[in-house]
Tab-separated table of N, CA and C and ligand atoms in Angstrom:
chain	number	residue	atom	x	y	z
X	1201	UNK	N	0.837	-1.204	0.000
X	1201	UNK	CA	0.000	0.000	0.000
X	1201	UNK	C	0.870	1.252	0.000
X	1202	UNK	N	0.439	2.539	-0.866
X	1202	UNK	CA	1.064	3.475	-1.076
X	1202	UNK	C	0.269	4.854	-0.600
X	1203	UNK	N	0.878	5.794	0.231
X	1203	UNK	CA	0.419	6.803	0.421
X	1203	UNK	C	0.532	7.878	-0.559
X	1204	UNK	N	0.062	8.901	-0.758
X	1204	UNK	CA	-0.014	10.352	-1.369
X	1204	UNK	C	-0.753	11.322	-0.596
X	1205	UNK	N	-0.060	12.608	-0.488
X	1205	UNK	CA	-0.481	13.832	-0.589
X	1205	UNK	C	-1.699	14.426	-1.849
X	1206	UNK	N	-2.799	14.612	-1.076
X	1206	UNK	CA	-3.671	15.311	-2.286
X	1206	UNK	C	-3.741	17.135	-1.480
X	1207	UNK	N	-4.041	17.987	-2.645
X	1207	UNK	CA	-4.370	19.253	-1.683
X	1207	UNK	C	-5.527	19.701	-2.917
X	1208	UNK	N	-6.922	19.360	-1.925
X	1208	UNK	CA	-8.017	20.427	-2.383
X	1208	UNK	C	-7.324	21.762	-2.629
X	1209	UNK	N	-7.749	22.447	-3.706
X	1209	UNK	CA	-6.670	23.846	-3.500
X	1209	UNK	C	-8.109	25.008	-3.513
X	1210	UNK	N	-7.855	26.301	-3.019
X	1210	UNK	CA	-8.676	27.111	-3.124
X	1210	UNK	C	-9.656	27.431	-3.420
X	1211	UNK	N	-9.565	27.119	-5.362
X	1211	UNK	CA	-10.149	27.735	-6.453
X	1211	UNK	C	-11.798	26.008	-6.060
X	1212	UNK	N	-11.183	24.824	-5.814
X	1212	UNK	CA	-11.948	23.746	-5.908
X	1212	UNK	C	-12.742	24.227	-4.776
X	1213	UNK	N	-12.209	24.237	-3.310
X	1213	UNK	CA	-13.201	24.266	-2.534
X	1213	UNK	C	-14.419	25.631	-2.593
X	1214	UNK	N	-14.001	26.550	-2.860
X	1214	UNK	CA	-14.886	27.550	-3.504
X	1214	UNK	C	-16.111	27.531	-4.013
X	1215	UNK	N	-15.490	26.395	-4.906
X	1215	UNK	CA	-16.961	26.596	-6.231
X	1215	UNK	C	-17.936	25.115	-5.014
X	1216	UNK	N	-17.332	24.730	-3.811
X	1216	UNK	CA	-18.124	23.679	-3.574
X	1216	UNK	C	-17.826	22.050	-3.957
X	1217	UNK	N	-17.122	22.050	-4.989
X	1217	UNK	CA	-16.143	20.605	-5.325
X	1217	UNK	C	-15.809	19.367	-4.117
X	1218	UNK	N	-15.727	19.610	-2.901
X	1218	UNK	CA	-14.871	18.973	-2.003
X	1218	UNK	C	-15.561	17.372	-2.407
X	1219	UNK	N	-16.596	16.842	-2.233
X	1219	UNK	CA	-17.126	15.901	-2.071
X	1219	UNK	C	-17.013	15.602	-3.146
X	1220	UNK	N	-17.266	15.831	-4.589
X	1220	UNK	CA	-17.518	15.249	-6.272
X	1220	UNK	C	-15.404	14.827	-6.587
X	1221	UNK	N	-14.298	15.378	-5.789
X	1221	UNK	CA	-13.012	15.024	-6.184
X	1221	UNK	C	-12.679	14.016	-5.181
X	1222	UNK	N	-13.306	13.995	-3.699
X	1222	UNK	CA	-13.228	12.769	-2.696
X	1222	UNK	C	-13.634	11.773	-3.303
X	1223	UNK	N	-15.160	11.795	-4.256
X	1223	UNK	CA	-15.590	10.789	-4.549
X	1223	UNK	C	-14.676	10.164	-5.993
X	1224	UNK	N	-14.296	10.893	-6.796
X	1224	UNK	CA	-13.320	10.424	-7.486
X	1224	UNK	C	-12.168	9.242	-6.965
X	1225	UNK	N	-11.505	9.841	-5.885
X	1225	UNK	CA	-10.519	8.985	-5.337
X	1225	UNK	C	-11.269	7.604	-5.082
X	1226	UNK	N	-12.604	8.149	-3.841
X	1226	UNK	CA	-12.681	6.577	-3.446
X	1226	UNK	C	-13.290	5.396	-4.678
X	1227	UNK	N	-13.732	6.212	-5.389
X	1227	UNK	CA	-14.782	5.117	-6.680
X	1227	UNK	C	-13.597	4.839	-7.606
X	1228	UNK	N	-12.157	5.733	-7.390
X	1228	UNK	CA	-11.444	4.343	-8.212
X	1228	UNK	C	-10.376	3.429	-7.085
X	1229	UNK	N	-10.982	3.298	-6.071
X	1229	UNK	CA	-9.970	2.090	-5.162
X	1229	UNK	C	-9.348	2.682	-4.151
X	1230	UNK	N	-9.041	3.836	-3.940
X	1230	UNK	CA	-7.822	4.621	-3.277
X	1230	UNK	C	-8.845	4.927	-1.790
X	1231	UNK	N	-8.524	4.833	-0.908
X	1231	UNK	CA	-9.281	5.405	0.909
X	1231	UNK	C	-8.270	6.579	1.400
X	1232	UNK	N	-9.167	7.357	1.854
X	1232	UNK	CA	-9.015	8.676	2.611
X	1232	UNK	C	-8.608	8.260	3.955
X	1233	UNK	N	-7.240	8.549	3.946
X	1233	UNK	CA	-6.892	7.908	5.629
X	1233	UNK	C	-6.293	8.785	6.622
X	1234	UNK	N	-6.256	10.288	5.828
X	1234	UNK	CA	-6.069	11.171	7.075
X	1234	UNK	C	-7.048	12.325	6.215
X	1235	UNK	N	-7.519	13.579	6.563
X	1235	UNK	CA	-8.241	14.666	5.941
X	1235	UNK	C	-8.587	15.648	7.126
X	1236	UNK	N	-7.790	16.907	6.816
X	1236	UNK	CA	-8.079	18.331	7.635
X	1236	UNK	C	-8.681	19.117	6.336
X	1237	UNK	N	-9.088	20.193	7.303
X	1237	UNK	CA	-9.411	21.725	6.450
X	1237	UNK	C	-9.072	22.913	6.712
X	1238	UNK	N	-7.657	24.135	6.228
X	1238	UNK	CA	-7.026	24.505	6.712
X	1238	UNK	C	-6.757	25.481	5.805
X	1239	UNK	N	-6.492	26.755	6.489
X	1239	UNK	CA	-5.838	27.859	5.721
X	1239	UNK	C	-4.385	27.410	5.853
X	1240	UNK	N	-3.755	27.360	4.593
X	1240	UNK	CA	-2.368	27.394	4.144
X	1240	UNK	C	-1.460	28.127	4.734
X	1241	UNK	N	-0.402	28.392	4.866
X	1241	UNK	CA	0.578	29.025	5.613
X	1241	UNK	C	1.363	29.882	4.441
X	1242	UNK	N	2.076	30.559	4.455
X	1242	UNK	CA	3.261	31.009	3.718
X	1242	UNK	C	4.642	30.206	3.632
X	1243	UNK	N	4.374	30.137	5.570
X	1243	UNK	CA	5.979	28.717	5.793
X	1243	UNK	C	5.506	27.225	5.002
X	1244	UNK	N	4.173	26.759	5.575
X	1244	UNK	CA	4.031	25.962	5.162
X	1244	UNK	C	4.396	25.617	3.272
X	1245	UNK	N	3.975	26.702	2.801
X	1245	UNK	CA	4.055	26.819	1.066
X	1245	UNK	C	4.954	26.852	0.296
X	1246	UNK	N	5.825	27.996	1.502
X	1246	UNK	CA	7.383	27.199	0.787
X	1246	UNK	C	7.822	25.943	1.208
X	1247	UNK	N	8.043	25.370	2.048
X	1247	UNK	CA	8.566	23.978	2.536
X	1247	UNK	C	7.990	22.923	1.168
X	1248	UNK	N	6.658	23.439	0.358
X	1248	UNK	CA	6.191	22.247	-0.313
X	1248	UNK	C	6.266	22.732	-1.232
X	1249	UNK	N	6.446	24.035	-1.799
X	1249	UNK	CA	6.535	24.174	-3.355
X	1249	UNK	C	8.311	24.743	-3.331
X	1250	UNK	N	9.086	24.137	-2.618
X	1250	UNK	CA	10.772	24.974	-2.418
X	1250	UNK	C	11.386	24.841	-3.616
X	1251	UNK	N	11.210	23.921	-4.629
X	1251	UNK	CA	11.641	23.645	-5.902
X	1251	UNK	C	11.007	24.396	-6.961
X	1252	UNK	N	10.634	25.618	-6.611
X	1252	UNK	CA	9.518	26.595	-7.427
X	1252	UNK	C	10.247	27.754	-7.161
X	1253	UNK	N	10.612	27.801	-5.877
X	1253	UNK	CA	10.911	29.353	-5.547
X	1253	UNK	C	11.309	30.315	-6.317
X	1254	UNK	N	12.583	29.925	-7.181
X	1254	UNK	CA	12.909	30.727	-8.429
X	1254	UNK	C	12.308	30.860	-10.015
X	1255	UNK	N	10.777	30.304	-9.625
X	1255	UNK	CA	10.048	30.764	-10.757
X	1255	UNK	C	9.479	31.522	-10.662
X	1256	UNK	N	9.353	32.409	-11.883
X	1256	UNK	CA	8.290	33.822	-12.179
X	1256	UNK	C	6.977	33.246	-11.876
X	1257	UNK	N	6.503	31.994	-11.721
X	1257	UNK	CA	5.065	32.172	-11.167
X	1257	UNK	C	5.107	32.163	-9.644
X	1258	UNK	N	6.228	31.922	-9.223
X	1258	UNK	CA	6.084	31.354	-7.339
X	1258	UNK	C	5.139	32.758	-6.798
X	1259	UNK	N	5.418	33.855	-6.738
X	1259	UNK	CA	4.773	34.914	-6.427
X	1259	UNK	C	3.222	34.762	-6.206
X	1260	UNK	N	2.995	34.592	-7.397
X	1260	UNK	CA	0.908	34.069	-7.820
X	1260	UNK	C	0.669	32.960	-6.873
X	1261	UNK	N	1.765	32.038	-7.527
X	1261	UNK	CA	0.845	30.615	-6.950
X	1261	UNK	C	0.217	30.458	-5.305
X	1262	UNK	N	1.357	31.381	-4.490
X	1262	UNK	CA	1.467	31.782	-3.376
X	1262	UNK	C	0.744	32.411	-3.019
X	1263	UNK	N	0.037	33.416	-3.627
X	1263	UNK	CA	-1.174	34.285	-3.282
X	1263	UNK	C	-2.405	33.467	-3.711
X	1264	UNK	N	-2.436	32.392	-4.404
X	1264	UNK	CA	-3.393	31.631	-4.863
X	1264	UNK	C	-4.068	30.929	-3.769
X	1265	UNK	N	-2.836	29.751	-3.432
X	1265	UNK	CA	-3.221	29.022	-2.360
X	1265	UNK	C	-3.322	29.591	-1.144
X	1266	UNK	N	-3.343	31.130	-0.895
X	1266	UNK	CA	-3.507	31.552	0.762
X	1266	UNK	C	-4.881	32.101	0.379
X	1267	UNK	N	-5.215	31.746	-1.053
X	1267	UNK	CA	-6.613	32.885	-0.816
X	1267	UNK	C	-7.881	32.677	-0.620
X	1268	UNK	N	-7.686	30.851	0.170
X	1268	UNK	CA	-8.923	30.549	0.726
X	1268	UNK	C	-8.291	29.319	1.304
X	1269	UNK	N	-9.448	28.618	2.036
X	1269	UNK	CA	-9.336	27.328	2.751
X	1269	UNK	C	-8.555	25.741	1.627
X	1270	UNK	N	-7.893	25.093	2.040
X	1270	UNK	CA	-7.881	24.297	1.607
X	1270	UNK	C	-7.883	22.827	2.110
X	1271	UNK	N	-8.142	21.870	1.576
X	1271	UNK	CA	-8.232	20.458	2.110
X	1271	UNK	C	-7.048	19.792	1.950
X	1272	UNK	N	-6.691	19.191	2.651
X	1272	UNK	CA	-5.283	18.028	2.978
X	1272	UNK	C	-6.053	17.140	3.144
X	1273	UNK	N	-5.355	16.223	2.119
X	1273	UNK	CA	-5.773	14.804	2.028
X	1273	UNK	C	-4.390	13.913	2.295
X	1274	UNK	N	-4.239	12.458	3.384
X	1274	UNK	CA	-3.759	11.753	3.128
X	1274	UNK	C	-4.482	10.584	2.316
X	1275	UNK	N	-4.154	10.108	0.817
X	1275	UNK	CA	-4.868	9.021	0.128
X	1275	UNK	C	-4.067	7.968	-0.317
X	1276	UNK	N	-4.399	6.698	0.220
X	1276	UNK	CA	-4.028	5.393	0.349
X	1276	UNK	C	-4.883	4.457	-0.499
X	1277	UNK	N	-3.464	3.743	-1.077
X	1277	UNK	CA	-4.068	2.466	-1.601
X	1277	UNK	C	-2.705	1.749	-2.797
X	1278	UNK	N	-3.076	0.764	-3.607
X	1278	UNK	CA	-2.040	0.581	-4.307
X	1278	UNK	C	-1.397	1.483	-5.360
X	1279	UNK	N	-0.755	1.830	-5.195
X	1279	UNK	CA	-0.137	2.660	-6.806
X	1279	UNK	C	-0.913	3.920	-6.627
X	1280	UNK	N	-0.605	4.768	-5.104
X	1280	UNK	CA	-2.223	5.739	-4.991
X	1280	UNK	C	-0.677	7.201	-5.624
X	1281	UNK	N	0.003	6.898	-5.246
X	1281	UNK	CA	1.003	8.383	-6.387
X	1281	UNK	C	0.597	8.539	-7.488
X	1282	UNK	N	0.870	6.922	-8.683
X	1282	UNK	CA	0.289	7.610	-9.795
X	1282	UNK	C	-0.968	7.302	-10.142
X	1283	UNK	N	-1.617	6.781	-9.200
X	1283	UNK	CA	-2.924	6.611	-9.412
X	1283	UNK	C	-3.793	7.948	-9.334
X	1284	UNK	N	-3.178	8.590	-8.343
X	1284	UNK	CA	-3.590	9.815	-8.203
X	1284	UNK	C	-3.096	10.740	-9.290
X	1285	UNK	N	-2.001	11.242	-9.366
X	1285	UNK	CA	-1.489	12.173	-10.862
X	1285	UNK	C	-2.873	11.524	-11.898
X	1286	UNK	N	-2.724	10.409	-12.078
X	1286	UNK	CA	-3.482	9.987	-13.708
X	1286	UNK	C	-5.004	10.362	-13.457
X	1287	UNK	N	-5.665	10.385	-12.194
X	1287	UNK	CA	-7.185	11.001	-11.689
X	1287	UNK	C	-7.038	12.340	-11.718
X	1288	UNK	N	-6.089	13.132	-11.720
X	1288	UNK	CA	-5.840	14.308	-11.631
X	1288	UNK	C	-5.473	15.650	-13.005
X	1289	UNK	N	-5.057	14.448	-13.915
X	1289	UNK	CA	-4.530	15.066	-15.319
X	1289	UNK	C	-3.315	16.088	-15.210
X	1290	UNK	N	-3.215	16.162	-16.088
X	1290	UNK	CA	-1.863	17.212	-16.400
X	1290	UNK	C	-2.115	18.759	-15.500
X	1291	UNK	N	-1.069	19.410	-15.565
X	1291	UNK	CA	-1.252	20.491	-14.815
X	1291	UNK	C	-1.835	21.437	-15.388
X	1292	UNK	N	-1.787	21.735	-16.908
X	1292	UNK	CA	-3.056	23.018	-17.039
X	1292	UNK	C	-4.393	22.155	-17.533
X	1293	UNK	N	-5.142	22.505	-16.888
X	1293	UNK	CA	-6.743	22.323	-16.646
X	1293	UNK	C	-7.163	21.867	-18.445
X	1294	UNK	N	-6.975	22.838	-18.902
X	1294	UNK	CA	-6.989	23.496	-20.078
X	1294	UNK	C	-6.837	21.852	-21.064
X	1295	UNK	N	-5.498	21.888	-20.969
X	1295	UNK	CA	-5.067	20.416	-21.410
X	1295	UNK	C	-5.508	18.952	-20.881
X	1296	UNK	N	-6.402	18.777	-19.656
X	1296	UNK	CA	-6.083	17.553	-18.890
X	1296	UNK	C	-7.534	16.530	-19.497
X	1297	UNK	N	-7.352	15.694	-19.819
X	1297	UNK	CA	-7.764	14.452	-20.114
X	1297	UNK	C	-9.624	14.571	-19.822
X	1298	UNK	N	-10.444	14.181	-20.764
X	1298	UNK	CA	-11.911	14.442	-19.853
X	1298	UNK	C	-11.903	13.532	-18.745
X	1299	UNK	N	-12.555	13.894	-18.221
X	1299	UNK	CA	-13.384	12.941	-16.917
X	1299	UNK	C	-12.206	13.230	-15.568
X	1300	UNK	N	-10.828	14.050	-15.677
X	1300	UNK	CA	-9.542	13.923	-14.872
X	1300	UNK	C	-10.694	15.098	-13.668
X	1301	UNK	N	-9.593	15.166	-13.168
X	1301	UNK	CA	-10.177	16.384	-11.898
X	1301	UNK	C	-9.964	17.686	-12.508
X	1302	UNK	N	-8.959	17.426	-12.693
X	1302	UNK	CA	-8.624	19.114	-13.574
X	1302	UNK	C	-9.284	19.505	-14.298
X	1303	UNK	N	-9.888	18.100	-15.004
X	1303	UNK	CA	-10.736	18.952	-16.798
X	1303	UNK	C	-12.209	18.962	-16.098
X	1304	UNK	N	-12.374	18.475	-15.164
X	1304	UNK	CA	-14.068	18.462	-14.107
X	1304	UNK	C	-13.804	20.155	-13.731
X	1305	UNK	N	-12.978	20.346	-12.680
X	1305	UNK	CA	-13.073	21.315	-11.518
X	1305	UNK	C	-11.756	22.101	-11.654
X	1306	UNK	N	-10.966	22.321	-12.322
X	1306	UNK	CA	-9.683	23.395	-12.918
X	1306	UNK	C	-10.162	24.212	-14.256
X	1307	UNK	N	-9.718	25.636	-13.444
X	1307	UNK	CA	-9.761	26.602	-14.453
X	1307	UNK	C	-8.884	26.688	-16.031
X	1308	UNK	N	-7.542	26.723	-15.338
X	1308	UNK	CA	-6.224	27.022	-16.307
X	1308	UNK	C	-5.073	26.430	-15.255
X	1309	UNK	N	-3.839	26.806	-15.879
X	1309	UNK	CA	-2.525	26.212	-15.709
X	1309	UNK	C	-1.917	26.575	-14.100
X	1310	UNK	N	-2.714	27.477	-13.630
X	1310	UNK	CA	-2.425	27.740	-11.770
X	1310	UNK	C	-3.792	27.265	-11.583
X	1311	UNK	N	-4.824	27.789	-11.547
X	1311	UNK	CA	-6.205	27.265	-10.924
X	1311	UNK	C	-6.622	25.649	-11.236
X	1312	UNK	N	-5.696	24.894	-10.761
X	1312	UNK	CA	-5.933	23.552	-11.419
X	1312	UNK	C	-6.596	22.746	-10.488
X	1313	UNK	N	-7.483	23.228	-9.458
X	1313	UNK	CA	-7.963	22.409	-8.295
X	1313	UNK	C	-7.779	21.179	-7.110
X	1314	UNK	N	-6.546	20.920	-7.610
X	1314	UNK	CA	-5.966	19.866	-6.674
X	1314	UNK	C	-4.219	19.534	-7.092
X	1315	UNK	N	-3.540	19.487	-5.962
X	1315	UNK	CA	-2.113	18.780	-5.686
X	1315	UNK	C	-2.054	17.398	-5.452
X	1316	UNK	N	-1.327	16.777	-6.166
X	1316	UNK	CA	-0.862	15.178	-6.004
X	1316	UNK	C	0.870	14.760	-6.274
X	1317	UNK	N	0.825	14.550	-4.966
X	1317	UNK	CA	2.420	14.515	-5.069
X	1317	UNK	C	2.935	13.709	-6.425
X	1318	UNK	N	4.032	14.475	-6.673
X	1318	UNK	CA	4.545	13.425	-8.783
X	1318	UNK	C	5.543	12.364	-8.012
X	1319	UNK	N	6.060	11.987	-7.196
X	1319	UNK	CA	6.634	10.676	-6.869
X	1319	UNK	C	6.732	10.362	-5.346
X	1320	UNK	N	6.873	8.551	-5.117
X	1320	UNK	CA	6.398	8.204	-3.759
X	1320	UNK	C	7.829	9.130	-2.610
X	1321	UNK	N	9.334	9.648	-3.207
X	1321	UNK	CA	9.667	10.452	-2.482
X	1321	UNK	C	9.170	11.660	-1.913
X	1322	UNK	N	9.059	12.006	-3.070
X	1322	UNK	CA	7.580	13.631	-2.604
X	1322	UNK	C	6.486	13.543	-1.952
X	1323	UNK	N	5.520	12.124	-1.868
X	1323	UNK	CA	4.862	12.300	-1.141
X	1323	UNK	C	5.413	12.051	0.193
X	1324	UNK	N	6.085	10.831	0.549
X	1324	UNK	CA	6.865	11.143	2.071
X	1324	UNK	C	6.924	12.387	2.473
X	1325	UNK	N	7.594	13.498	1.628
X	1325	UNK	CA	8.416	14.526	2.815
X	1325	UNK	C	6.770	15.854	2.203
X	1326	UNK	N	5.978	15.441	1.555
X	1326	UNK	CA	5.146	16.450	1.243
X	1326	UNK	C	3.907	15.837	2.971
X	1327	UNK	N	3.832	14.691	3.386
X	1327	UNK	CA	2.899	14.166	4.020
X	1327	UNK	C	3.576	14.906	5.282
X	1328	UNK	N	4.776	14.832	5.626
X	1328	UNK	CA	5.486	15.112	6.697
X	1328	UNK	C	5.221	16.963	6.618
X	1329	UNK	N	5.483	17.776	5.551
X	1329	UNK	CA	4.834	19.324	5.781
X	1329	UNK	C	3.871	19.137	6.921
X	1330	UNK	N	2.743	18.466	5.794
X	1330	UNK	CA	1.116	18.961	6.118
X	1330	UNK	C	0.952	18.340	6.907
X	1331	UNK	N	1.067	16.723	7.745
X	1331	UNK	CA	0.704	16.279	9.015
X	1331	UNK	C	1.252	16.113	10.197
X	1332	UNK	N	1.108	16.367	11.028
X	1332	UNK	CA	2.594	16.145	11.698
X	1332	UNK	C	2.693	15.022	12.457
X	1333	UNK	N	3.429	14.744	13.130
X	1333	UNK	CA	3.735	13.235	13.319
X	1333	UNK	C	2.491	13.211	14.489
X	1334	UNK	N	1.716	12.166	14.452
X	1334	UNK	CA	0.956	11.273	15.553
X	1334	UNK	C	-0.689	11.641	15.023
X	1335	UNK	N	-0.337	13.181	13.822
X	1335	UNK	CA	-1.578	13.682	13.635
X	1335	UNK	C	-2.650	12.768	12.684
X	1336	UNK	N	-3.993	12.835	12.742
X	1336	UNK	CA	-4.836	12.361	12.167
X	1336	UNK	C	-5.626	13.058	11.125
V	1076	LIG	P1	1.853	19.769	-10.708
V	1076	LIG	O1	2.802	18.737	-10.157
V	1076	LIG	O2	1.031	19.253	-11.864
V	1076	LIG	O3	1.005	20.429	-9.651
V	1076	LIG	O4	2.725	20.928	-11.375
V	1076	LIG	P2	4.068	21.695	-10.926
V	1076	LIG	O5	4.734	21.023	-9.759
V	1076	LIG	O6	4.864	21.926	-12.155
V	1076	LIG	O7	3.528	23.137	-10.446
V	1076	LIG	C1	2.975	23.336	-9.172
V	1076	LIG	C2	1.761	24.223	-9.307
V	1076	LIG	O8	2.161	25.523	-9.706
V	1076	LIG	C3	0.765	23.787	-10.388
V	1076	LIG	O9	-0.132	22.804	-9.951
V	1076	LIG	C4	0.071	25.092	-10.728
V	1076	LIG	O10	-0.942	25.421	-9.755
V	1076	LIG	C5	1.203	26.094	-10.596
V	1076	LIG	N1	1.912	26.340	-11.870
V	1076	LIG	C6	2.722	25.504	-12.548
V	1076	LIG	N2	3.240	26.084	-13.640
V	1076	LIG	C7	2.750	27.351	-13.658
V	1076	LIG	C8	2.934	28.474	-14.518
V	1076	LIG	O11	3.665	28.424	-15.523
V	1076	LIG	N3	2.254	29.606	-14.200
V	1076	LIG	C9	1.450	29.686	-13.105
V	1076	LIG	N4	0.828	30.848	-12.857
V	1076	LIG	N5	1.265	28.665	-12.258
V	1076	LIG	C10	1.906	27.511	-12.521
């Protein structure tokens, strides 16, 4: 069994989404085995996007995700990394696969409605940000 990081992001919980991208996960195999609801941090945002910092979008993306509530998901199951990326589609909305989350509930290439860690290293140290040890 494999863990992943999912992050409801802003723009999703907004429009009301939370429940129609949960249900995605669980109706293809994957269980919700930890889930808060939480305004984002600044510290927290860099620690998880630190491999961004020196991009011309880090600025936005950063004002994106503080500009509302978001959901932390821990999601479990076999192959739930890329099981998750492939439920999730590519990163601009615009482009992502029908039926993905992105092409459901993403605007464009930042408003893409949900984070899924891209490998089982990233999700380790992305799970360790957002939960902290003993947390549920
Ligand atoms: P992901 O793994 O598919 O989320 O994509 P990345 O790790 O490359 O980017 C992280 C997040 O930054 C994306 O999910 C988008 O919300 C945002 N992002 C990525 N590329 C761009 C860009 O060129 N411009 C803007 N404004 N946002 C971007």
């Amino acid at each position: 069994m494999e863990k992943t990081l999912v992050i409801i992001k802003p723009d999703a919980v907004k429009l009301n989404h939370i429940g129609e991208i949960i249900s995605i996960y669980e109706s293809n195999g994957l269980s919700i085995s930890k889930m808060k609801m939480m305004k984002a941090t600044e510290e927290l945002l860099k620690k998880h996007y630190i491999e961004h910092i020196e991009k011309s979008f880090y600025p936005s993306l950063i004002e994106f995700m503080l500009s509302g509530k978001i959901v932390v998901l821990e999601v479990t199951g076999e192959k739930a990394v890329s099981k998750v990326r492939e439920l999730n589609g590519v990163t601009d909305s615009r482009n992502a696969a029908i039926g993905t989350v992105r092409n459901l509930f993403g605007t464009d290439l930042q408003q893409n409605a949900v984070h899924g860690s891209a490998t089982a290293g990233d999700s380790s140290k992305e799970l360790e940000i957002w939960f902290k040890e003993g947390e549920n």
